[in-house]
mmCIF file of C-alpha atoms in Angstrom:
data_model
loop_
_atom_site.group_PDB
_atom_site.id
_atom_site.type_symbol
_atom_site.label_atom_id
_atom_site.label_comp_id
_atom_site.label_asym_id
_atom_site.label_seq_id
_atom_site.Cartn_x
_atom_site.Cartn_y
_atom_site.Cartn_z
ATOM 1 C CA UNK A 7 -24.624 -7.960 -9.325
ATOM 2 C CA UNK A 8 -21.792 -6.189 -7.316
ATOM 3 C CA UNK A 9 -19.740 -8.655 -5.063
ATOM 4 C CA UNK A 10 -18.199 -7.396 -1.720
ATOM 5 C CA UNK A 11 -14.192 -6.887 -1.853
ATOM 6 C CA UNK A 12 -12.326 -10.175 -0.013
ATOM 7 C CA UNK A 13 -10.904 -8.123 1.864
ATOM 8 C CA UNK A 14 -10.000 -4.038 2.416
ATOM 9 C CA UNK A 15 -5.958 -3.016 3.083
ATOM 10 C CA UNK A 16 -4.482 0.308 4.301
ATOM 11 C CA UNK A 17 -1.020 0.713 3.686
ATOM 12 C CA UNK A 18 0.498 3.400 5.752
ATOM 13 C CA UNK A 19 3.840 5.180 5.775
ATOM 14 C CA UNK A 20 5.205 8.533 6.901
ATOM 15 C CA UNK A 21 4.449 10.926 3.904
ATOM 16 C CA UNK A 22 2.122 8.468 1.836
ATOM 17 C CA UNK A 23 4.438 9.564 -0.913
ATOM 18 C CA UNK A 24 6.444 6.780 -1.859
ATOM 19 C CA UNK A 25 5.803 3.008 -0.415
ATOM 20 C CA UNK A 26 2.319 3.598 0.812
ATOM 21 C CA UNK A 27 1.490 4.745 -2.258
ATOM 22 C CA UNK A 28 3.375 2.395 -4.644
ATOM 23 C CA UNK A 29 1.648 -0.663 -2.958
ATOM 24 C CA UNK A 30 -1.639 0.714 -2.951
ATOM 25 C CA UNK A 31 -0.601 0.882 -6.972
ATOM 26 C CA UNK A 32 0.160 -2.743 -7.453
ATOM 27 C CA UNK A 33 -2.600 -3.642 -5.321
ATOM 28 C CA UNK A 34 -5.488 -2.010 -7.172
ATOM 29 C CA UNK A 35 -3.373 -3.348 -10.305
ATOM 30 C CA UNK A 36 -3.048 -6.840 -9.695
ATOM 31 C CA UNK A 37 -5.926 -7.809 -7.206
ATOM 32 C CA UNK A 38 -8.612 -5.485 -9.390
ATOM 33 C CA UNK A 39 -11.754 -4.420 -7.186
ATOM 34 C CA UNK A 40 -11.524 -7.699 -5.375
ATOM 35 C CA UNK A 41 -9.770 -6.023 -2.933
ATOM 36 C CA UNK A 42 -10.394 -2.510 -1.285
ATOM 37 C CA UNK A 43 -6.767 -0.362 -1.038
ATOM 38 C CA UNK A 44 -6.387 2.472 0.929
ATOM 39 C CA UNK A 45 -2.675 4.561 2.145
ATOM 40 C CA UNK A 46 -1.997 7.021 4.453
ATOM 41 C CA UNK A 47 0.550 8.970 5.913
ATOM 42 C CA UNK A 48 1.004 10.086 9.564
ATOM 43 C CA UNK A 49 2.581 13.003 8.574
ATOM 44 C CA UNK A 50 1.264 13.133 4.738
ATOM 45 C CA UNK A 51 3.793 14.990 2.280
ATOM 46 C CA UNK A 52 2.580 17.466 -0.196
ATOM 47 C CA UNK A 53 2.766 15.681 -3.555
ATOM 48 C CA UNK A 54 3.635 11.819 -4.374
ATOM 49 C CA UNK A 55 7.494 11.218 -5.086
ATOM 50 C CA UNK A 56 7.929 12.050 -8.805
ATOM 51 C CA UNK A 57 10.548 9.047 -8.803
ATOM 52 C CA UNK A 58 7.600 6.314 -7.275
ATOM 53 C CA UNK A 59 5.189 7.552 -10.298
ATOM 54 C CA UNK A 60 8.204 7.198 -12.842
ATOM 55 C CA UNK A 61 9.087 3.666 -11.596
ATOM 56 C CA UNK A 62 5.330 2.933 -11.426
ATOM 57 C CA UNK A 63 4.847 3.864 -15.130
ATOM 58 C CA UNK A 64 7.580 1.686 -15.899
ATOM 59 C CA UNK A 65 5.841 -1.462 -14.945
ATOM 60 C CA UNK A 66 2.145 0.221 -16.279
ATOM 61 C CA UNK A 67 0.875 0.932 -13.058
ATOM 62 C CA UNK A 68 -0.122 4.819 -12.741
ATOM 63 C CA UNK A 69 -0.153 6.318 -10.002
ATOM 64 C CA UNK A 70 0.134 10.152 -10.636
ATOM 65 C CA UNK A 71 -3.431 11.040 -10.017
ATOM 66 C CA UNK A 72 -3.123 9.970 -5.924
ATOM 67 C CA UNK A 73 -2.350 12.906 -3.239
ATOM 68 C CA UNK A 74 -1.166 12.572 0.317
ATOM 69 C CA UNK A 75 -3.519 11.601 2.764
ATOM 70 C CA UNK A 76 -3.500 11.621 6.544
ATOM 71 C CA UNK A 77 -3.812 8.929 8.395
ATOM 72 C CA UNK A 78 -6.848 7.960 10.029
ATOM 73 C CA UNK A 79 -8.574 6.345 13.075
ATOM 74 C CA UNK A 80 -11.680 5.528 10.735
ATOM 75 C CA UNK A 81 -9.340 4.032 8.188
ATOM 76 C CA UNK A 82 -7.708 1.910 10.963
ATOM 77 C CA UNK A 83 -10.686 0.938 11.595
ATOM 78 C CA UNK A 84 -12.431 -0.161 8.150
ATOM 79 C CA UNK A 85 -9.440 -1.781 6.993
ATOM 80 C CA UNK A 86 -8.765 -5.953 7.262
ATOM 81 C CA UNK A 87 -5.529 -5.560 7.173
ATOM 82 C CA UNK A 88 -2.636 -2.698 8.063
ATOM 83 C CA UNK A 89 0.485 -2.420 6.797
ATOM 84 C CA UNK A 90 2.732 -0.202 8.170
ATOM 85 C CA UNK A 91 6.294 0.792 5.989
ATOM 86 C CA UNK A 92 7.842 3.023 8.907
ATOM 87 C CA UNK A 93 5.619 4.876 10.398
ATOM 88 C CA UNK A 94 6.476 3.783 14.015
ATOM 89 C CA UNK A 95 4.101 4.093 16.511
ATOM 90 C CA UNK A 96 1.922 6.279 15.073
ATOM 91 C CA UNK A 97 -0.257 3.514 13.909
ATOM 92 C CA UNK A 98 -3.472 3.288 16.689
ATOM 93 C CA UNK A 99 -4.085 -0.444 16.757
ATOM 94 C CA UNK A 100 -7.842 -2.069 17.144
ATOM 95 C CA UNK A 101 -8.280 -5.742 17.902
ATOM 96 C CA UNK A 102 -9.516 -7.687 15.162
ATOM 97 C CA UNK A 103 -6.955 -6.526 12.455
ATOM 98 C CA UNK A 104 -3.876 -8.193 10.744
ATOM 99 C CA UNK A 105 -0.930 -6.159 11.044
ATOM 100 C CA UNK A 106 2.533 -6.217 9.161
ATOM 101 C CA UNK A 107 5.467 -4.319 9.145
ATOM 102 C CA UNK A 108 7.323 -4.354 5.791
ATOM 103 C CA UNK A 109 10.874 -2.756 6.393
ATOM 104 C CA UNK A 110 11.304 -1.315 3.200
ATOM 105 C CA UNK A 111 13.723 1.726 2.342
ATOM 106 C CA UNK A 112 12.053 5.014 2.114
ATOM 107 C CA UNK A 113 11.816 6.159 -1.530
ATOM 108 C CA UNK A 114 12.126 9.908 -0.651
ATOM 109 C CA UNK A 115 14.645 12.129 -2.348
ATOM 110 C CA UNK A 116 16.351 9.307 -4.359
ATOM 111 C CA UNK A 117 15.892 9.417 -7.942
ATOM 112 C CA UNK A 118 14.263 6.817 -10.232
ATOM 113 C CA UNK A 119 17.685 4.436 -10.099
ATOM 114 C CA UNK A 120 17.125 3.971 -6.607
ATOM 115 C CA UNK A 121 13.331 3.022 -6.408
ATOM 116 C CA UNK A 122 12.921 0.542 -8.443
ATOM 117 C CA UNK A 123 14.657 -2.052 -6.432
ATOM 118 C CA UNK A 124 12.201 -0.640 -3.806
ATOM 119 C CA UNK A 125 9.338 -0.821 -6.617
ATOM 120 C CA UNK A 126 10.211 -4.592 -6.940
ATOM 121 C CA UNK A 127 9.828 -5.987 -3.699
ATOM 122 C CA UNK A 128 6.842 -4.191 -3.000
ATOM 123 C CA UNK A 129 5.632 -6.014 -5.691
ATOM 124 C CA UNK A 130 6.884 -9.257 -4.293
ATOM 125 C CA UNK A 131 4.926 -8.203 -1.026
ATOM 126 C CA UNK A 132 2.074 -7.496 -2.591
ATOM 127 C CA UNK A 133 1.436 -11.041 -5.188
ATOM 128 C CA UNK A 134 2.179 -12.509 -1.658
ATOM 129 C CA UNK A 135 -0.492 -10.285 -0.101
ATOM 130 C CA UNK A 136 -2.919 -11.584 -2.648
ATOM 131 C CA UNK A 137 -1.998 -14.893 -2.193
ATOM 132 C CA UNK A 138 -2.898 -14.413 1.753
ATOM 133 C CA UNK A 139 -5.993 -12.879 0.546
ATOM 134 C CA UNK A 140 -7.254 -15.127 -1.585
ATOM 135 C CA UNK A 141 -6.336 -18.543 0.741
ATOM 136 C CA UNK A 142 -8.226 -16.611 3.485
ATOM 137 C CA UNK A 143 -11.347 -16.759 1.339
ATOM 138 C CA UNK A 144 -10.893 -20.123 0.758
ATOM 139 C CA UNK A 145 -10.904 -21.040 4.166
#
């Protein structure tokens, strides 16, 4: 028997190279298929930041099989929650959705010694994420 996902979360960022991408990583990690991940960019870059997979790998989460992808009105849309890493206003916004802004620094052209602090407190954000998640269901 195949249970629903609690919930389904888009992160989104400029490039979907480097944030976007490394939450969507810890998500599907640490929350399994109980929870449906998604990223996007709103301008998407060509490959993911060879520093975010590195830092990734260090903590066993891969990541170097996920490309780029544009952002979306139909992921908007299908997602429970948004979270937006500085993409401005490029977002669209639909009623019904949580939003959150995490002001995190942008990965892109630093080398592995400066993402892991990044890499870290996404992965703060996220166990709290799941935490959200999961009291929601309870509820």
């Amino acid at each position: 028997m195949t249970t629903a996902p609690l919930a389904s979360v888009l992160f989104v960022c400029v490039h979907n190279a480097g944030r976007s991408q490394m939450a969507a990583g810890f998500l599907r990690h640490l929350a399994g298929d109980r929870v449906e991940v998604r990223s996007a960019g709103s301008i998407p870059g060509d490959q993911i930041n060879p520093a975010a997979v590195e830092a990734m790998a260090e903590v066993g989460v891969d990541i170097s099989d996920q490309q780029p992808k544009v952002l979306t009105t139909v992921a908007v849309q299908a997602s429970d929650y948004v979270i937006t890493m500085g993409c401005g206003d490029a977002c669209p916004v639909f009623p019904g959705k949580k939003y959150l802004d995490w002001a995190l620094e942008d990965p892109a052209g630093q080398g592995v010694e400066a993402v892991r602090p990044i890499r870290d407190e996404i992965k703060v954000l996220i166990e709290g994420l799941i935490s959200e998640i999961d009291v929601q269901q309870e509820t």
